[in-house]
Amino acid sequence: MAGRFLRLGVNIDHVATIRNARGGGHPDPVRAALAAAAAGADGITAHLREDRRHIGEEDIERLIGLVNLPLNLEMAATPEMLDIALRHRPHAACIVPEKREERTTEGGLDVKSGREALTDYVAALSAGGIRVSLFIEPDPAVLDIAKAVGAPVVELHTGSYCDAAPGPERDAALARLVRAAGHADDIGLECHAGHGLGFDTVAPVAAIATVAELNIGHFLIGEAIFGGLESAIRRMRSLMDNARAAAAGERSA
Ligand code: PXP
């Protein structure tokens, strides 16, 4: 596991949030995705919400057509989103819970009560050649269900870790992520992580050897206001790479 490459997926939703505040085409999420590619991102992530508050379907089409990076489409497990995903065939789809009234994705997917429907949903996306991940809480029992419903990938929700006060509370949240990422590897799931990560919180998550990808959006777009998007992504990339290399060095010492 040591030294396994850690990918960075840049979520460009909030470029569209700013665009939509005024209508028109500026700032263009595709331009942000091209800047992300130039700055060393390995993928682009976008959440097509039922209420289209940021990205729209035409953005998905343009991101796939104009940007030479894999697209990870975050979506709720609804019939409408299944049709859209199968129409556009992004590289990957991350199934997330979605509530209209929430400001952002507040927690992981309830895989337990939706188990049967989720199994069919994952199968339909997979049959369309789309790599499916489930956005879940870092709980080994939930990972076991994710495996049972046939998803090859899980994305661990890092919100509780990022929101926790530095010290014992955050350490405990990190320990839950470490344990869950280890369990994912044990049962043959690729493990991603994301939500709320910033410069101050990314390193300990990047150091987890069994995490293959981080998806980061809000902080990078916010930081871009002050120093530019490419510079923010380059700094995030280097914090991730340094943390991963340091952890690998510690393990081999
Ligand atoms: N991963 C998933 C599944 C998400 O839903 C989000 C938020 O859209 C992110 C990662 C990125 O979170 P943030 O914008 O807080 O970095």
mmCIF file of C-alpha atoms and ligand atoms in Angstrom:
data_model
loop_
_atom_site.group_PDB
_atom_site.id
_atom_site.type_symbol
_atom_site.label_atom_id
_atom_site.label_comp_id
_atom_site.label_asym_id
_atom_site.label_seq_id
_atom_site.Cartn_x
_atom_site.Cartn_y
_atom_site.Cartn_z
ATOM 1 C CA MET A 1 0.000 0.000 0.000
ATOM 2 C CA ALA A 2 2.800 2.424 0.853
ATOM 3 C CA GLY A 3 3.402 5.028 -1.814
ATOM 4 C CA ARG A 4 0.156 4.284 -3.645
ATOM 5 C CA PHE A 5 -0.655 7.398 -5.698
ATOM 6 C CA LEU A 6 -3.215 9.780 -4.283
ATOM 7 C CA ARG A 7 -5.452 11.481 -6.842
ATOM 8 C CA LEU A 8 -6.995 14.921 -6.439
ATOM 9 C CA GLY A 9 -10.472 15.492 -7.801
ATOM 10 C CA VAL A 10 -11.422 19.169 -7.926
ATOM 11 C CA ASN A 11 -15.093 19.952 -7.391
ATOM 12 C CA ILE A 12 -16.043 22.989 -9.488
ATOM 13 C CA ASP A 13 -19.693 23.335 -8.333
ATOM 14 C CA HIS A 14 -19.180 26.677 -6.681
ATOM 15 C CA VAL A 15 -17.813 28.290 -9.807
ATOM 16 C CA ALA A 16 -21.294 27.612 -11.157
ATOM 17 C CA THR A 17 -22.833 28.935 -7.914
ATOM 18 C CA ILE A 18 -21.173 32.301 -8.573
ATOM 19 C CA ARG A 19 -22.115 32.223 -12.264
ATOM 20 C CA ASN A 20 -25.733 31.490 -11.400
ATOM 21 C CA ALA A 21 -25.895 34.396 -8.945
ATOM 22 C CA ARG A 22 -26.052 36.705 -11.969
ATOM 23 C CA GLY A 23 -27.041 34.416 -14.839
ATOM 24 C CA GLY A 24 -24.952 34.496 -18.009
ATOM 25 C CA GLY A 25 -21.808 32.468 -18.513
ATOM 26 C CA HIS A 26 -19.182 33.970 -16.205
ATOM 27 C CA PRO A 27 -17.346 32.463 -14.401
ATOM 28 C CA ASP A 28 -17.346 29.330 -16.549
ATOM 29 C CA PRO A 29 -16.946 25.988 -14.692
ATOM 30 C CA VAL A 30 -15.260 24.533 -17.796
ATOM 31 C CA ARG A 31 -12.574 27.228 -17.612
ATOM 32 C CA ALA A 32 -12.093 26.314 -13.932
ATOM 33 C CA ALA A 33 -11.795 22.634 -14.863
ATOM 34 C CA LEU A 34 -9.148 23.462 -17.497
ATOM 35 C CA ALA A 35 -7.254 25.505 -14.880
ATOM 36 C CA ALA A 36 -7.531 22.567 -12.470
ATOM 37 C CA ALA A 37 -6.056 20.263 -15.112
ATOM 38 C CA ALA A 38 -3.174 22.694 -15.676
ATOM 39 C CA ALA A 39 -2.531 22.819 -11.914
ATOM 40 C CA GLY A 40 -2.242 19.045 -11.515
ATOM 41 C CA ALA A 41 -5.761 17.835 -10.717
ATOM 42 C CA ASP A 42 -6.405 14.212 -11.677
ATOM 43 C CA GLY A 43 -10.138 14.543 -12.106
ATOM 44 C CA ILE A 44 -13.099 16.906 -12.005
ATOM 45 C CA THR A 45 -16.082 16.421 -9.721
ATOM 46 C CA ALA A 46 -19.482 18.049 -10.148
ATOM 47 C CA HIS A 47 -22.750 17.530 -8.263
ATOM 48 C CA LEU A 48 -25.841 17.768 -10.425
ATOM 49 C CA ARG A 49 -28.529 18.601 -7.874
ATOM 50 C CA GLU A 50 -32.221 18.108 -8.390
ATOM 51 C CA ASP A 51 -32.738 21.880 -7.976
ATOM 52 C CA ARG A 52 -29.784 22.710 -10.321
ATOM 53 C CA ARG A 53 -28.516 25.291 -7.847
ATOM 54 C CA HIS A 54 -25.022 25.135 -9.360
ATOM 55 C CA ILE A 55 -24.081 22.767 -12.194
ATOM 56 C CA GLY A 56 -26.655 22.085 -14.944
ATOM 57 C CA GLU A 57 -26.909 19.256 -17.447
ATOM 58 C CA GLU A 58 -25.296 21.361 -20.185
ATOM 59 C CA ASP A 59 -22.275 21.846 -17.894
ATOM 60 C CA ILE A 60 -21.933 18.072 -17.629
ATOM 61 C CA GLU A 61 -21.960 17.804 -21.419
ATOM 62 C CA ARG A 62 -19.329 20.534 -21.797
ATOM 63 C CA LEU A 63 -17.122 19.163 -18.994
ATOM 64 C CA ILE A 64 -17.042 15.760 -20.671
ATOM 65 C CA GLY A 65 -16.551 17.186 -24.167
ATOM 66 C CA LEU A 66 -13.997 19.914 -23.469
ATOM 67 C CA VAL A 67 -11.903 18.788 -20.492
ATOM 68 C CA ASN A 68 -9.386 16.015 -20.789
ATOM 69 C CA LEU A 69 -9.836 14.682 -17.256
ATOM 70 C CA PRO A 70 -12.202 12.005 -15.940
ATOM 71 C CA LEU A 71 -15.494 13.394 -14.636
ATOM 72 C CA ASN A 72 -16.925 12.147 -11.356
ATOM 73 C CA LEU A 73 -20.637 13.001 -11.361
ATOM 74 C CA GLU A 74 -22.110 13.309 -7.876
ATOM 75 C CA MET A 75 -25.801 12.529 -7.933
ATOM 76 C CA ALA A 76 -28.748 11.361 -5.871
ATOM 77 C CA ALA A 77 -30.079 7.871 -6.597
ATOM 78 C CA THR A 78 -33.155 9.042 -8.510
ATOM 79 C CA PRO A 79 -34.587 7.863 -11.855
ATOM 80 C CA GLU A 80 -33.936 11.317 -13.363
ATOM 81 C CA MET A 81 -30.232 11.206 -12.450
ATOM 82 C CA LEU A 82 -29.881 7.648 -13.740
ATOM 83 C CA ASP A 83 -31.218 8.764 -17.140
ATOM 84 C CA ILE A 84 -28.838 11.715 -17.205
ATOM 85 C CA ALA A 85 -25.821 9.621 -16.173
ATOM 86 C CA LEU A 86 -26.560 6.998 -18.806
ATOM 87 C CA ARG A 87 -27.025 9.712 -21.423
ATOM 88 C CA HIS A 88 -23.675 11.376 -20.711
ATOM 89 C CA ARG A 89 -21.645 8.412 -19.404
ATOM 90 C CA PRO A 90 -19.185 10.168 -17.081
ATOM 91 C CA HIS A 91 -16.133 8.161 -16.016
ATOM 92 C CA ALA A 92 -17.556 7.794 -12.497
ATOM 93 C CA ALA A 93 -20.687 8.476 -10.480
ATOM 94 C CA CYS A 94 -20.729 9.096 -6.756
ATOM 95 C CA ILE A 95 -24.123 8.422 -5.183
ATOM 96 C CA VAL A 96 -24.879 10.948 -2.475
ATOM 97 C CA PRO A 97 -27.879 11.617 -0.233
ATOM 98 C CA GLU A 98 -29.655 14.807 -1.202
ATOM 99 C CA LYS A 99 -32.130 17.022 0.599
ATOM 100 C CA ARG A 100 -33.524 20.120 -1.041
ATOM 101 C CA GLU A 101 -33.279 22.208 2.109
ATOM 102 C CA GLU A 102 -29.642 21.361 2.922
ATOM 103 C CA ARG A 103 -26.827 23.768 2.087
ATOM 104 C CA THR A 104 -24.425 20.943 1.300
ATOM 105 C CA THR A 105 -24.339 17.141 1.512
ATOM 106 C CA GLU A 106 -24.741 16.774 5.254
ATOM 107 C CA GLY A 107 -23.967 13.140 5.867
ATOM 108 C CA GLY A 108 -23.355 9.788 4.247
ATOM 109 C CA LEU A 109 -25.831 7.681 2.328
ATOM 110 C CA ASP A 110 -28.327 5.515 4.229
ATOM 111 C CA VAL A 111 -27.225 2.283 2.578
ATOM 112 C CA LYS A 112 -29.088 0.112 5.058
ATOM 113 C CA SER A 113 -32.684 1.082 4.434
ATOM 114 C CA GLY A 114 -32.160 1.668 0.728
ATOM 115 C CA ARG A 115 -30.207 -1.533 0.202
ATOM 116 C CA GLU A 116 -32.282 -3.333 -2.428
ATOM 117 C CA ALA A 117 -33.006 -0.274 -4.547
ATOM 118 C CA LEU A 118 -29.352 0.735 -4.308
ATOM 119 C CA THR A 119 -28.220 -2.679 -5.559
ATOM 120 C CA ASP A 120 -30.321 -2.240 -8.731
ATOM 121 C CA TYR A 121 -29.176 1.348 -9.119
ATOM 122 C CA VAL A 122 -25.470 0.473 -8.847
ATOM 123 C CA ALA A 123 -25.980 -2.385 -11.315
ATOM 124 C CA ALA A 124 -27.663 -0.071 -13.865
ATOM 125 C CA LEU A 125 -24.846 2.482 -13.698
ATOM 126 C CA SER A 126 -22.163 -0.223 -13.808
ATOM 127 C CA ALA A 127 -23.814 -1.808 -16.853
ATOM 128 C CA GLY A 128 -23.454 1.608 -18.511
ATOM 129 C CA GLY A 129 -19.680 1.458 -17.972
ATOM 130 C CA ILE A 130 -19.717 3.999 -15.106
ATOM 131 C CA ARG A 131 -17.529 3.384 -12.043
ATOM 132 C CA VAL A 132 -19.801 3.785 -9.024
ATOM 133 C CA SER A 133 -18.884 5.056 -5.602
ATOM 134 C CA LEU A 134 -21.115 5.495 -2.557
ATOM 135 C CA PHE A 135 -20.639 8.516 -0.302
ATOM 136 C CA ILE A 136 -20.825 7.066 3.212
ATOM 137 C CA GLU A 137 -19.928 7.661 6.833
ATOM 138 C CA PRO A 138 -16.625 6.075 7.928
ATOM 139 C CA ASP A 139 -18.221 3.064 9.601
ATOM 140 C CA PRO A 140 -17.004 -0.484 8.803
ATOM 141 C CA ALA A 141 -20.554 -1.880 9.011
ATOM 142 C CA VAL A 142 -21.679 0.623 6.360
ATOM 143 C CA LEU A 143 -18.703 -0.317 4.186
ATOM 144 C CA ASP A 144 -19.752 -3.971 4.361
ATOM 145 C CA ILE A 145 -23.187 -3.027 3.021
ATOM 146 C CA ALA A 146 -21.602 -0.855 0.286
ATOM 147 C CA LYS A 147 -19.610 -3.916 -0.773
ATOM 148 C CA ALA A 148 -22.723 -6.100 -0.690
ATOM 149 C CA VAL A 149 -24.684 -3.747 -2.961
ATOM 150 C CA GLY A 150 -21.939 -4.087 -5.575
ATOM 151 C CA ALA A 151 -20.183 -0.711 -5.514
ATOM 152 C CA PRO A 152 -16.453 -0.980 -6.354
ATOM 153 C CA VAL A 153 -15.639 2.319 -4.609
ATOM 154 C CA VAL A 154 -16.646 4.170 -1.441
ATOM 155 C CA GLU A 155 -16.053 7.821 -0.622
ATOM 156 C CA LEU A 156 -15.725 8.488 3.099
ATOM 157 C CA HIS A 157 -17.455 11.641 4.347
ATOM 158 C CA THR A 158 -14.766 13.751 6.049
ATOM 159 C CA GLY A 159 -17.214 16.380 7.342
ATOM 160 C CA SER A 160 -17.190 15.200 10.981
ATOM 161 C CA TYR A 161 -13.383 15.173 10.976
ATOM 162 C CA CYS A 162 -13.136 18.675 9.463
ATOM 163 C CA ASP A 163 -15.836 20.109 11.752
ATOM 164 C CA ALA A 164 -14.334 18.617 14.934
ATOM 165 C CA ALA A 165 -12.339 20.873 17.234
ATOM 166 C CA PRO A 166 -8.583 20.249 16.894
ATOM 167 C CA GLY A 167 -7.444 17.925 19.691
ATOM 168 C CA PRO A 168 -9.040 14.732 20.993
ATOM 169 C CA GLU A 169 -12.320 15.233 19.109
ATOM 170 C CA ARG A 170 -10.607 15.589 15.746
ATOM 171 C CA ASP A 171 -8.152 12.794 16.557
ATOM 172 C CA ALA A 172 -11.076 10.465 17.233
ATOM 173 C CA ALA A 173 -12.735 11.451 13.941
ATOM 174 C CA LEU A 174 -9.444 10.834 12.112
ATOM 175 C CA ALA A 175 -9.091 7.428 13.781
ATOM 176 C CA ARG A 176 -12.544 6.524 12.427
ATOM 177 C CA LEU A 177 -11.410 7.497 8.912
ATOM 178 C CA VAL A 178 -8.187 5.469 9.256
ATOM 179 C CA ARG A 179 -10.098 2.417 10.470
ATOM 180 C CA ALA A 180 -12.710 2.681 7.721
ATOM 181 C CA ALA A 181 -10.086 3.185 4.982
ATOM 182 C CA GLY A 182 -8.216 0.105 6.247
ATOM 183 C CA HIS A 183 -11.442 -1.890 6.241
ATOM 184 C CA ALA A 184 -12.191 -0.770 2.666
ATOM 185 C CA ASP A 185 -8.849 -2.183 1.584
ATOM 186 C CA ASP A 186 -9.442 -5.426 3.504
ATOM 187 C CA ILE A 187 -12.747 -6.078 1.745
ATOM 188 C CA GLY A 188 -11.550 -4.983 -1.706
ATOM 189 C CA LEU A 189 -13.144 -1.545 -2.048
ATOM 190 C CA GLU A 190 -11.297 1.425 -3.514
ATOM 191 C CA CYS A 191 -11.451 4.215 -0.975
ATOM 192 C CA HIS A 192 -11.933 7.938 -1.645
ATOM 193 C CA ALA A 193 -12.554 10.725 0.858
ATOM 194 C CA GLY A 194 -13.856 14.252 0.848
ATOM 195 C CA HIS A 195 -16.051 17.056 2.168
ATOM 196 C CA GLY A 196 -14.858 20.144 3.967
ATOM 197 C CA LEU A 197 -11.137 19.533 3.456
ATOM 198 C CA GLY A 198 -8.811 22.556 3.443
ATOM 199 C CA PHE A 199 -5.118 23.340 3.804
ATOM 200 C CA ASP A 200 -5.291 22.797 7.589
ATOM 201 C CA THR A 201 -7.079 19.456 7.509
ATOM 202 C CA VAL A 202 -5.919 17.667 4.357
ATOM 203 C CA ALA A 203 -2.552 16.227 5.433
ATOM 204 C CA PRO A 204 -3.685 13.576 7.967
ATOM 205 C CA VAL A 205 -6.266 12.254 5.481
ATOM 206 C CA ALA A 206 -3.754 12.300 2.611
ATOM 207 C CA ALA A 207 -1.387 10.281 4.810
ATOM 208 C CA ILE A 208 -3.807 7.321 4.952
ATOM 209 C CA ALA A 209 -2.146 4.873 2.553
ATOM 210 C CA THR A 210 -5.339 3.119 1.505
ATOM 211 C CA VAL A 211 -7.082 6.310 0.360
ATOM 212 C CA ALA A 212 -6.781 6.592 -3.427
ATOM 213 C CA GLU A 213 -8.536 9.905 -4.102
ATOM 214 C CA LEU A 214 -9.581 13.115 -2.356
ATOM 215 C CA ASN A 215 -12.401 15.265 -3.720
ATOM 216 C CA ILE A 216 -12.157 18.904 -2.697
ATOM 217 C CA GLY A 217 -14.228 21.875 -3.799
ATOM 218 C CA HIS A 218 -15.546 24.627 -1.567
ATOM 219 C CA PHE A 219 -12.264 25.518 0.102
ATOM 220 C CA LEU A 220 -10.344 25.651 -3.201
ATOM 221 C CA ILE A 221 -12.906 27.873 -4.920
ATOM 222 C CA GLY A 222 -12.999 30.160 -1.875
ATOM 223 C CA GLU A 223 -9.229 30.314 -1.691
ATOM 224 C CA ALA A 224 -9.069 31.114 -5.414
ATOM 225 C CA ILE A 225 -10.578 34.529 -4.644
ATOM 226 C CA PHE A 226 -7.402 35.505 -2.827
ATOM 227 C CA GLY A 227 -4.611 33.833 -4.774
ATOM 228 C CA GLY A 228 -6.070 32.276 -7.907
ATOM 229 C CA LEU A 229 -7.417 28.778 -8.550
ATOM 230 C CA GLU A 230 -4.264 27.245 -9.978
ATOM 231 C CA SER A 231 -2.172 28.436 -7.055
ATOM 232 C CA ALA A 232 -4.707 27.037 -4.533
ATOM 233 C CA ILE A 233 -4.779 23.672 -6.303
ATOM 234 C CA ARG A 234 -0.984 23.498 -6.569
ATOM 235 C CA ARG A 235 -0.667 24.146 -2.849
ATOM 236 C CA MET A 236 -3.293 21.514 -2.012
ATOM 237 C CA ARG A 237 -1.583 19.037 -4.334
ATOM 238 C CA SER A 238 1.765 19.611 -2.666
ATOM 239 C CA LEU A 239 0.310 19.299 0.869
ATOM 240 C CA MET A 240 -1.244 15.983 -0.193
ATOM 241 C CA ASP A 241 1.908 14.677 -1.868
ATOM 242 C CA ASN A 242 4.146 15.707 1.037
ATOM 243 C CA ALA A 243 1.863 14.079 3.605
ATOM 244 C CA ARG A 244 1.677 10.873 1.578
ATOM 245 C CA ALA A 245 5.455 10.760 1.053
ATOM 246 C CA ALA A 246 6.172 11.477 4.743
ATOM 247 C CA ALA A 247 3.790 8.741 5.866
ATOM 248 C CA ALA A 248 5.330 6.254 3.412
ATOM 249 C CA GLY A 249 8.798 7.167 4.705
ATOM 250 C CA GLU A 250 7.697 6.613 8.311
ATOM 251 C CA ARG A 251 6.248 3.222 7.448
ATOM 252 C CA SER A 252 9.402 2.035 5.668
ATOM 253 C CA ALA A 253 11.793 3.391 8.369
HETATM 254 N N1 PXP B 1 -17.291 14.589 -2.079
HETATM 255 C C1 PXP B 1 -18.649 14.574 -2.123
HETATM 256 C C2 PXP B 1 -19.328 13.261 -2.341
HETATM 257 C C3 PXP B 1 -19.386 15.769 -2.008
HETATM 258 O O1 PXP B 1 -20.732 15.720 -2.037
HETATM 259 C C4 PXP B 1 -18.708 16.982 -1.875
HETATM 260 C C5 PXP B 1 -19.478 18.261 -1.811
HETATM 261 O O2 PXP B 1 -20.205 18.441 -2.980
HETATM 262 C C6 PXP B 1 -17.291 16.956 -1.864
HETATM 263 C C7 PXP B 1 -16.622 15.741 -1.935
HETATM 264 C C8 PXP B 1 -16.490 18.202 -1.767
HETATM 265 O O3 PXP B 1 -16.749 18.854 -0.566
HETATM 266 P P1 PXP B 1 -16.200 20.318 -0.366
HETATM 267 O O4 PXP B 1 -16.840 21.177 -1.405
HETATM 268 O O5 PXP B 1 -16.617 20.642 1.028
HETATM 269 O O6 PXP B 1 -14.700 20.268 -0.525
#
